[in-house]
Coordinates of C-alpha atoms in Angstrom, one line a residue:
Chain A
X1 CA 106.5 130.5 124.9
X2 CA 107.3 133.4 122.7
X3 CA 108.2 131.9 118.8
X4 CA 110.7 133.5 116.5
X5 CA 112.5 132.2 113.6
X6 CA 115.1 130.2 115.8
X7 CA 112.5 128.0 117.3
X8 CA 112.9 124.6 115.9
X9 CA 110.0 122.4 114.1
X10 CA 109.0 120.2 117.5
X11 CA 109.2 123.3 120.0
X12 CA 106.8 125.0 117.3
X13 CA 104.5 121.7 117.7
X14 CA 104.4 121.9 121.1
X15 CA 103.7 125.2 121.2
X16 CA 100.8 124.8 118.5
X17 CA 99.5 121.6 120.6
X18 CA 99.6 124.0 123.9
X19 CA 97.3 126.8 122.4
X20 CA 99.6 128.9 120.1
X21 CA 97.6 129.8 117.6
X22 CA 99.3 132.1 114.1
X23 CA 100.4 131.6 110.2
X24 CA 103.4 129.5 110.0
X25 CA 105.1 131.1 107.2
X26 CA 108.8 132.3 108.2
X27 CA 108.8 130.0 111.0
X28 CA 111.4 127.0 111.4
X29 CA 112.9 127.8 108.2
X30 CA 114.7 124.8 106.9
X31 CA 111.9 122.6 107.9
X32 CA 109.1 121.5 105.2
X33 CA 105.7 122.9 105.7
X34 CA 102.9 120.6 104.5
X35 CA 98.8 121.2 104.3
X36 CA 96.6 118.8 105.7
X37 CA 92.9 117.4 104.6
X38 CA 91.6 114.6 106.2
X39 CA 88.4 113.0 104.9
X40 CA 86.4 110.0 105.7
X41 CA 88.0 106.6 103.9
X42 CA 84.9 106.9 101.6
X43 CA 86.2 109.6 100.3
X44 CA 90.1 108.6 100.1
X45 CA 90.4 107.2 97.0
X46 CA 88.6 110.7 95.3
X47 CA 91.0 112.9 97.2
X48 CA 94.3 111.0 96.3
X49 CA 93.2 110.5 92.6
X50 CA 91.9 114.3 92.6
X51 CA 95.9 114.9 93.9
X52 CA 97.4 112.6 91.8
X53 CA 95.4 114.5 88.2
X54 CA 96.3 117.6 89.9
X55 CA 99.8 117.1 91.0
X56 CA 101.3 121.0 90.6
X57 CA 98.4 122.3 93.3
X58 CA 98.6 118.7 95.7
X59 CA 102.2 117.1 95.9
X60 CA 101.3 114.3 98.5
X61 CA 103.8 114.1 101.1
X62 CA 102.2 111.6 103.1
X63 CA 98.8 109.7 103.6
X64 CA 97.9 108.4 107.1
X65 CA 96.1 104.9 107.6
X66 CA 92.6 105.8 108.8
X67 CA 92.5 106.9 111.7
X68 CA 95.9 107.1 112.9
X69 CA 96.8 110.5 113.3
X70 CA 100.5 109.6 113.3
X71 CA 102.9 110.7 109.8
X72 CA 106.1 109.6 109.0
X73 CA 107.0 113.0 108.2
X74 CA 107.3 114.5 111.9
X75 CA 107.6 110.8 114.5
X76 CA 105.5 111.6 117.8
X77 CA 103.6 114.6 116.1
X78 CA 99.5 114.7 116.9
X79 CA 98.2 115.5 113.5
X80 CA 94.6 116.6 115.9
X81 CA 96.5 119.1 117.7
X82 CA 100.1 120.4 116.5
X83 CA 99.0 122.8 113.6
X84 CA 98.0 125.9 115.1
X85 CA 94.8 126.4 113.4
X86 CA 91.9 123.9 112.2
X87 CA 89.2 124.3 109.7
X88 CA 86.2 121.6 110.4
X89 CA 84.0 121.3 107.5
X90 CA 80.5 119.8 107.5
X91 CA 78.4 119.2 104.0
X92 CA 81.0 121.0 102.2
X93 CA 80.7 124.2 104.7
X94 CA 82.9 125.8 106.9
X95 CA 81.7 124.3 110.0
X96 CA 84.3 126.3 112.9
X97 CA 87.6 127.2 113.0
X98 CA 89.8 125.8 116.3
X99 CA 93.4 125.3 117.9
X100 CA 92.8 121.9 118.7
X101 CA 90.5 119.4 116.2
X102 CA 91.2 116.6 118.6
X103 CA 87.6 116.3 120.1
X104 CA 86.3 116.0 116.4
X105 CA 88.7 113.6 114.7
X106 CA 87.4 110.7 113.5
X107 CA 88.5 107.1 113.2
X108 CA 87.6 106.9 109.5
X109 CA 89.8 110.0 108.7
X110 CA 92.5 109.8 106.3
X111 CA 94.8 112.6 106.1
X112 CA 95.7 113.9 103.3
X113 CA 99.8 116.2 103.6
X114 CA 100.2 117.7 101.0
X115 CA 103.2 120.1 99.9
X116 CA 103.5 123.9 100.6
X117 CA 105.1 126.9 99.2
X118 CA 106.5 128.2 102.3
X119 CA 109.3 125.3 102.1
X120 CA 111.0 126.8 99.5
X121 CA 110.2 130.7 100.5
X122 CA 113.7 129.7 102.3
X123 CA 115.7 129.6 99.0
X124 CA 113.8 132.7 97.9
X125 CA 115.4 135.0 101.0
X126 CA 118.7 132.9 100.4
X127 CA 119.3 134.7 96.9
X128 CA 118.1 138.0 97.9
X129 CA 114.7 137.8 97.1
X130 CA 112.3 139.5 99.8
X131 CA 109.2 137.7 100.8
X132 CA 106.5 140.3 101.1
X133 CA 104.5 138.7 103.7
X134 CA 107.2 137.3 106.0
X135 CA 108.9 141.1 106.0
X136 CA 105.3 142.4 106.5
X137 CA 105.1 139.5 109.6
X138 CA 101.1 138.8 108.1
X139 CA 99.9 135.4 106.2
X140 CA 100.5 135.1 102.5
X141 CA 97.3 136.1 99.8
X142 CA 95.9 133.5 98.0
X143 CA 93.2 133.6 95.4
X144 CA 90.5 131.1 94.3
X145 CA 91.1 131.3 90.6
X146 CA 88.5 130.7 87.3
X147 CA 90.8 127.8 86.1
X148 CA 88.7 123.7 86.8
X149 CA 90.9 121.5 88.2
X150 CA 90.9 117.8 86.8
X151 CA 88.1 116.1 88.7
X152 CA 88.0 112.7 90.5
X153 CA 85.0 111.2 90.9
X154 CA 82.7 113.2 93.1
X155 CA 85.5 115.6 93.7
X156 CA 86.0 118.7 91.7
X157 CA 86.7 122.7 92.2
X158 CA 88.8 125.2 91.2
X159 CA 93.1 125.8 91.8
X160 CA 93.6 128.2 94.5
X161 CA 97.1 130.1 93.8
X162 CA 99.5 132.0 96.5
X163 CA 101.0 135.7 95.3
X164 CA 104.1 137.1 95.6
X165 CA 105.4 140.3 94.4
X166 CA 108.9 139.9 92.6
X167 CA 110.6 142.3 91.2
X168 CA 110.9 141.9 87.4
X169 CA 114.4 141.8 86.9
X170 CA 114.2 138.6 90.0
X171 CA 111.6 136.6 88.7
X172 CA 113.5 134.6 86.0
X173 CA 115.3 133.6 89.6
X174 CA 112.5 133.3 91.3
X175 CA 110.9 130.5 88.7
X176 CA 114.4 129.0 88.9
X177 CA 114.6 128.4 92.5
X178 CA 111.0 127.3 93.1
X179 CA 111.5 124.8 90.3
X180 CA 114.0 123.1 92.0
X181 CA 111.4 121.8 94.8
X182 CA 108.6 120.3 92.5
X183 CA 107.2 118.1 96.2
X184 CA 106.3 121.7 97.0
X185 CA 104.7 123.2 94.0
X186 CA 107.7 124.2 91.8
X187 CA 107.8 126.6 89.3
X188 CA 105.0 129.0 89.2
X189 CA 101.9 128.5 87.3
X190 CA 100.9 132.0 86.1
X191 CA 103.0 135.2 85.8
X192 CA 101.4 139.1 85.9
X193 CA 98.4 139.8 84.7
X194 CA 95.7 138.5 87.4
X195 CA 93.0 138.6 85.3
X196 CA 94.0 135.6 83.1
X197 CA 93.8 133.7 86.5
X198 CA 90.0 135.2 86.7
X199 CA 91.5 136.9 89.9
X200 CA 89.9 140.4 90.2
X201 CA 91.5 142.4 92.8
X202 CA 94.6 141.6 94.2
X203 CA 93.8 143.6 97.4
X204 CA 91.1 141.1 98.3
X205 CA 92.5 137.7 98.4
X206 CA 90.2 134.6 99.6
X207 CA 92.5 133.4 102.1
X208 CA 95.1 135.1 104.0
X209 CA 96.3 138.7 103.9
X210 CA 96.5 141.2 101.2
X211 CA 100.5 142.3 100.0
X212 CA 101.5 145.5 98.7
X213 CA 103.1 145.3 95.4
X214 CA 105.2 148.1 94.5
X215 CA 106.0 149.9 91.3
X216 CA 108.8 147.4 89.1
X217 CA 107.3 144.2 91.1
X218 CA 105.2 141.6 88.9
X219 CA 102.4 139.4 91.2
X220 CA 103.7 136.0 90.4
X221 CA 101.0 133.0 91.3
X222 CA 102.0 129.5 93.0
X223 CA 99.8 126.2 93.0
X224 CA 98.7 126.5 96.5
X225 CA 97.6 123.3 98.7
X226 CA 94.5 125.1 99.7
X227 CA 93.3 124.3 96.2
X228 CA 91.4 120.8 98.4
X229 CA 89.9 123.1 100.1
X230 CA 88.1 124.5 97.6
X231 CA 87.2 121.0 96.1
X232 CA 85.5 120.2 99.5
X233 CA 83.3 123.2 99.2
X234 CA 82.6 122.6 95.6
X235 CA 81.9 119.2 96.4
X236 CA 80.0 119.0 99.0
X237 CA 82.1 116.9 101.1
X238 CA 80.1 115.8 104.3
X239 CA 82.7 115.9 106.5
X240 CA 86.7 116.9 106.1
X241 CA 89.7 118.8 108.8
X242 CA 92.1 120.8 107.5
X243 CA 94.8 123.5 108.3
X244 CA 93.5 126.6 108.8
X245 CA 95.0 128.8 105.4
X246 CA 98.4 129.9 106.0
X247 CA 98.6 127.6 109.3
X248 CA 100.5 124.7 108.4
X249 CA 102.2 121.6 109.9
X250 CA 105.7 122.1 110.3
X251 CA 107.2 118.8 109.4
X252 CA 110.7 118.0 111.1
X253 CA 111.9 117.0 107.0
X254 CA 114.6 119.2 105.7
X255 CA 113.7 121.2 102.7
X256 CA 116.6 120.0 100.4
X257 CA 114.8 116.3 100.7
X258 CA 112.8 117.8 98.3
X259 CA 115.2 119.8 96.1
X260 CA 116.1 117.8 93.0
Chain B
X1 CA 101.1 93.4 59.9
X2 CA 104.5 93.3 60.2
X3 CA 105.4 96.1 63.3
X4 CA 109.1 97.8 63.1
X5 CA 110.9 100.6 65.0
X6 CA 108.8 102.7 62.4
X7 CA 105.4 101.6 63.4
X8 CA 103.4 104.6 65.6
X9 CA 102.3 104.1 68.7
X10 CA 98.3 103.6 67.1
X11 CA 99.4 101.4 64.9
X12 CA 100.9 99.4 66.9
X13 CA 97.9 99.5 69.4
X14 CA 95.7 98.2 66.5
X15 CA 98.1 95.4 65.6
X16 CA 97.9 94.3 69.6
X17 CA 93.9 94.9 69.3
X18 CA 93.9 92.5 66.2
X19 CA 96.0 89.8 68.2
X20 CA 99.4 89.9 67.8
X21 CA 101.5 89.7 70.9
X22 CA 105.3 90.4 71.4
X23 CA 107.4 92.1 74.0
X24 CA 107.2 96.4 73.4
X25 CA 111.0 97.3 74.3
X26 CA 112.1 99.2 71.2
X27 CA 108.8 99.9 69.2
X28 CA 107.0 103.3 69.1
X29 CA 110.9 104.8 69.7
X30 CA 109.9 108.2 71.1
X31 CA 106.1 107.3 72.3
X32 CA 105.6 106.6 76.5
X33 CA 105.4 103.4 77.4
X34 CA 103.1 102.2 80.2
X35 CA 102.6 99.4 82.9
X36 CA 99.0 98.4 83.4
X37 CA 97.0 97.3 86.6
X38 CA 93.7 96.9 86.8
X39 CA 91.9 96.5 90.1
X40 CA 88.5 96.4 92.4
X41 CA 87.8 99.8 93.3
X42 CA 87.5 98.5 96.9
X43 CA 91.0 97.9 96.3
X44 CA 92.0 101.1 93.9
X45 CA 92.5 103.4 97.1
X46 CA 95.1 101.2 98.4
X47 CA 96.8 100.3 95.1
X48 CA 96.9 104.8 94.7
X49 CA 98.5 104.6 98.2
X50 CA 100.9 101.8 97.3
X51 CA 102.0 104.0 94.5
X52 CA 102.0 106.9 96.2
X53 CA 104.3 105.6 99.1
X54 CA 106.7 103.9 96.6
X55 CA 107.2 106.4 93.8
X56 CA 110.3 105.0 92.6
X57 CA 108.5 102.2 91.5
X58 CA 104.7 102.8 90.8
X59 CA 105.3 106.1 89.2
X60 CA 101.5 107.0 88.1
X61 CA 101.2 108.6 85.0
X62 CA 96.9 108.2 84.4
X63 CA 94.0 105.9 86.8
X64 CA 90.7 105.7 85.2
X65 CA 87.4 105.7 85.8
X66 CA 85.9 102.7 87.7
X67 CA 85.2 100.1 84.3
X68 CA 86.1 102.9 81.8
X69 CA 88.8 101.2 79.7
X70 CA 89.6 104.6 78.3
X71 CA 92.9 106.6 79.3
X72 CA 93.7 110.5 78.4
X73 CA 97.4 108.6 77.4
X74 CA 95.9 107.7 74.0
X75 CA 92.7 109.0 73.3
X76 CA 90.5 106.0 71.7
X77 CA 92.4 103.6 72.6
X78 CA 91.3 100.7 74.4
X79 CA 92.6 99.4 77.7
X80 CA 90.6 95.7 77.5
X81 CA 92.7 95.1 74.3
X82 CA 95.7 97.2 72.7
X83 CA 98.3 95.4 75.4
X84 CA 100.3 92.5 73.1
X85 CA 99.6 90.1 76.5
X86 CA 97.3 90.2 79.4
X87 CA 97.8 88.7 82.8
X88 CA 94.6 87.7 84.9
X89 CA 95.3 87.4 88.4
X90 CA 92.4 85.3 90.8
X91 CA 93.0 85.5 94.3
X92 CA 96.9 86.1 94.1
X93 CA 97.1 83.8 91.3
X94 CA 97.9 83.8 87.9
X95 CA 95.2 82.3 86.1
X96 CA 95.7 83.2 82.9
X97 CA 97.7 85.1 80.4
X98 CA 95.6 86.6 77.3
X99 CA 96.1 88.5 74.2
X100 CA 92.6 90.4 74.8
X101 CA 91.0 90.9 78.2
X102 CA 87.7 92.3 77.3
X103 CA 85.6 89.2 78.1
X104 CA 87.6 89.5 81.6
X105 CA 87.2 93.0 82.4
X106 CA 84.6 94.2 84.7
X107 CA 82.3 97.4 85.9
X108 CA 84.2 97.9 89.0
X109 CA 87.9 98.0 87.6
X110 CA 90.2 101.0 88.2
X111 CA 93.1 100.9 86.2
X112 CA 96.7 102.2 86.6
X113 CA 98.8 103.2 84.0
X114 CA 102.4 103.3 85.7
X115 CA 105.6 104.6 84.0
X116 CA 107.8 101.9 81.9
X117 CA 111.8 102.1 81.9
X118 CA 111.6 101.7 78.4
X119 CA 110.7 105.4 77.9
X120 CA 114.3 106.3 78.7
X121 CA 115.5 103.5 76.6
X122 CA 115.7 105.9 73.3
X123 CA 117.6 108.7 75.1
X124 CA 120.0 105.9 76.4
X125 CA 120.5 104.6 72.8
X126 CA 121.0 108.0 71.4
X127 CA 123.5 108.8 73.6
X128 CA 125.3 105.7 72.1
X129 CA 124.3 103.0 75.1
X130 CA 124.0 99.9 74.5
X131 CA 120.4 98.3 75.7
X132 CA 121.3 95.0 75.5
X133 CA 117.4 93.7 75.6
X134 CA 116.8 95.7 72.6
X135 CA 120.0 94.4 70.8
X136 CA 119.4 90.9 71.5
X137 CA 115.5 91.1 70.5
X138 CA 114.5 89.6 73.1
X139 CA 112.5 90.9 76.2
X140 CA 114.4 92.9 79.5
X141 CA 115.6 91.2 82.6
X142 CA 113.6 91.9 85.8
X143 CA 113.9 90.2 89.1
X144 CA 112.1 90.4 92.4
X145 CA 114.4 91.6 95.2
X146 CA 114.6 91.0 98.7
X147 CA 113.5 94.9 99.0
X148 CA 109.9 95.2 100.9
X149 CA 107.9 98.2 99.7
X150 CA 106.3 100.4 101.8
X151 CA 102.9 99.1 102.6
X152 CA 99.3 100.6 101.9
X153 CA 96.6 98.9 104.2
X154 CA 96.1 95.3 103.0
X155 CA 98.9 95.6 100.0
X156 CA 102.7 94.2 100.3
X157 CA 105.1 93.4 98.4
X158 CA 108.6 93.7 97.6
X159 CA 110.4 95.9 95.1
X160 CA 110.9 94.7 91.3
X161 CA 113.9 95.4 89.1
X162 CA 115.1 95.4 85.6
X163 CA 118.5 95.4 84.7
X164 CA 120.7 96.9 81.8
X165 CA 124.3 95.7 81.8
X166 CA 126.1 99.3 81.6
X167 CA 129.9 99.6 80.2
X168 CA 131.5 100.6 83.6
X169 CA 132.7 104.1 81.6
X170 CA 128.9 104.8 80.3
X171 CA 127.3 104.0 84.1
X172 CA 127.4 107.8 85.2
X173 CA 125.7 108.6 81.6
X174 CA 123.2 106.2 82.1
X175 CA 121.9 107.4 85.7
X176 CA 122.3 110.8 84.4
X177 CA 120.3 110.2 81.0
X178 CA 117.2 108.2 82.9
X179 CA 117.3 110.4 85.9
X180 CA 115.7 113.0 83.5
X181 CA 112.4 111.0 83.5
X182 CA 111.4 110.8 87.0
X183 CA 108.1 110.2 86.3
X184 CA 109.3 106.4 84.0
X185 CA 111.3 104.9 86.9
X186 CA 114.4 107.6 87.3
X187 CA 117.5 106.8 88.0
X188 CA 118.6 103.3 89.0
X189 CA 118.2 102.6 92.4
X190 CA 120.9 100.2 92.5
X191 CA 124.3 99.5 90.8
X192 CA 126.5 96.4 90.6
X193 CA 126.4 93.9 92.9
X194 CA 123.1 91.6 92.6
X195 CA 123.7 90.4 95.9
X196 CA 122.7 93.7 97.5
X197 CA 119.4 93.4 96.4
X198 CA 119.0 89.7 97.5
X199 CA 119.2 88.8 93.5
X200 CA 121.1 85.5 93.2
X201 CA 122.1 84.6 90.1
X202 CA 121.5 87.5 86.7
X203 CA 121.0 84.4 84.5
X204 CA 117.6 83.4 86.2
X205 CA 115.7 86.4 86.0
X206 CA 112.0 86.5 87.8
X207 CA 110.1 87.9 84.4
X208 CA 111.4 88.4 80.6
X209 CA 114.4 86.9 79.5
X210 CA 118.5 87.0 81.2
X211 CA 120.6 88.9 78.9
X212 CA 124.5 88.5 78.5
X213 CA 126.4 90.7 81.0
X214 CA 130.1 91.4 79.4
X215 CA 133.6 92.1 80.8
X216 CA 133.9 95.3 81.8
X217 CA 130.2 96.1 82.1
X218 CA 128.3 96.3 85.3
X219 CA 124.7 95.5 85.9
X220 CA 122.5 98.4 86.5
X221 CA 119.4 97.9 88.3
X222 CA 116.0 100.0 87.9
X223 CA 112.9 100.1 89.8
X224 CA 110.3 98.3 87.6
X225 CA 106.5 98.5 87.0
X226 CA 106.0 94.8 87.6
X227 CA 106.2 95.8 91.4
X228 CA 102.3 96.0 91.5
X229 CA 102.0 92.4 90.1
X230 CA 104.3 91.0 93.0
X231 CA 102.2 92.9 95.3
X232 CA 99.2 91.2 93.8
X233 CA 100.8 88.0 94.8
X234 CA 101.9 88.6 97.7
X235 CA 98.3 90.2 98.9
X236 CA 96.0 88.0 97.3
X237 CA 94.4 90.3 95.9
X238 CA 91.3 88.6 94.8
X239 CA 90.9 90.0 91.2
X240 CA 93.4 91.8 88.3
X241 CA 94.0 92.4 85.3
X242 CA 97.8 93.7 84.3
X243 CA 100.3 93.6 81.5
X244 CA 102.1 90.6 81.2
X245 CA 106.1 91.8 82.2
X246 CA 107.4 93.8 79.1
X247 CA 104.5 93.7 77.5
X248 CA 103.1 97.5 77.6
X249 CA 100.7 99.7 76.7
X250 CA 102.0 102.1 74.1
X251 CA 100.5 105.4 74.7
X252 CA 100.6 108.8 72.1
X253 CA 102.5 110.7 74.7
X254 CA 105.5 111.9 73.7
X255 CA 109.0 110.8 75.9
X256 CA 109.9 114.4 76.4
X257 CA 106.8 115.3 78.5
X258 CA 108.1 113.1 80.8
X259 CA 111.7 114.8 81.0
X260 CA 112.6 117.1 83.8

């Protein structure tokens, strides 16, 4: 099936679950993206506390009883199979990636959903603002940055942070409308210079796909749900699925149930 | 020591540490107030969750380390003994209210410091609102509804209220006014009418003390950070420690980090 911007959030499942396999952002617009991590139930309690001290980078949307891969956010969804792409880690390493994490689920897994930036990308386009990524059709950059999270426990790393170029005379409108949809990130965290993120080149993000930015923009950084990612690796977590970077699960929750 | 409106927030915690004990609505003005509840961390996963999945009610605002009675709320403080009154819960139970729980506390406790209504109680008061409790000197209303919470694996329970009677003219200044603090309860989640929350008669409340409703003023109800303690009950959970109701921990964090 071929997948544009009118296909809804349950068609996109589907066509996730049957082998579709590309970033999410642009896609079902209206409909809240989330990030998923699932770890074992040892490790639940670290990974809620590590989102509840770190609350800009992992807005919990959901938390599945272990096992179950059922969420309240999407009824009837297959959290093993609907995203489109799967990390599966092992030891704290990226084990594979794959379209379908069914065979390696778990019964001790709790997942983790956890807000996303695309959900309010939506409002961005509303007032004018172009995303650089979705006009370029490629996954939005995102950047491991030098700033420590608040650990929990044996859980710690560093915030990872998505980019977008805005031009300067938007970006007061930018902040405005992200900070309307604090579920989701909310306001930025960091604006201009890179470097005070410890980000060295903006053409060579850690996740995702470089952007241009052109002369009168200003690289404006998010909280970016990826940021448990990084904790896993810096943790050495034995065993953890999540989204694939940029390949989220499209929930079937409007976006304004998280505007305030 | 005799404790006013114009005792701090340490001060007070010292008074509590030395053994006095009185309800905390209307001291510290300006200083976060907090619910406490301490429990197993073989429970503290599903306590997180609990909150988690009813925000309204278990707003978390800091969770410690297992048997750390520290809290980044009020650095030095100490968790064991600057609450005015303790509850200790044994399988469900209340065994025991305390002025000091350090000979009660244990290694394994994680504890949750959980947002207090009273935080918005100043900005209600300077906006020229009434808070009966406060006026009266006595301690505020709360009742258990007939609400169930969402429930996280082993813990249930039903939603808790307190309730402010609200001149009917001053009710759309008082959701606005508290639905600035998100993080301390919100806005009310229910106004008028007792009966719609399973609440049968105002003068009976569950916890604290009934407070005179007059003509012309409606009751105004707010999720409340007892909710834990009546999940507690109503889990039999077999070991906490909490605040006894109205009864808080005082913290050195400002109201306005708190407001949205």
């Amino acid at each position: 099936m071929s997948v544009d911007a009118f296909t809804t959030a349950a068609d996109l499942r589907a066509a996730f679950r049957r082998g579709l396999s590309r970033p999410t952002a642009g896609l079902a617009p209206g409909a809240v993206q989330a990030n998923l991590i699932a770890v074992p139930r040892d490790w639940a309690f670290e990974m809620l506390l590590f989102a509840q001290r770190n609350p800009r980078a992992c807005p919990v949307l959901d938390v599945t009883e272990p096992g179950d891969p059922a969420t309240v956010l999407a009824p009837g969804a297959d959290l093993r199979a609907d995203l489109p792409l799967y990390r599966v880690w092992r030891g704290g390493t990226l084990h594979r990636e794959t379209p379908d994490a069914t065979t390696e689920w778990r019964d001790d897994l709790v997942a983790f959903l956890i807000g996303c930036s695309f959900t309010f990308e939506g409002g961005l386009a509303a007032a004018g603002i172009e995303v650089r990524h979705i006009a370029a059709g490629s996954n939005v950059p995102m950047y491991l940055t030098g700033r420590e999270c608040r650990s929990a426990g044996r859980l710690r790393g560093n915030l990872v942070v998505s980019m977008r170029p805005i031009a300067a005379d938007r970006v007061a409108d930018a902040v405005r409308i992200s900070g309307r949809f604090p579920a989701v990130h909310g306001a930025p965290v960091h604006v201009g210079d890179p470097s005070g993120l410890g980000i060295r080149d903006l053409g060579r993000p850690d996740f995702g796909d470089p952007v241009e930015v052109r002369a009168g923009e200003v690289p404006v950084f998010w909280a970016c749900g990826v940021t448990p990612q990084a904790a896993i690796m810096a943790s050495g977590v034995p065993f953890a699925i999540t989204h694939a970077p940029g390949h989220m699960f499209v929930t079937d929750v409007p976006d304004r149930e998280y505007e305030t």
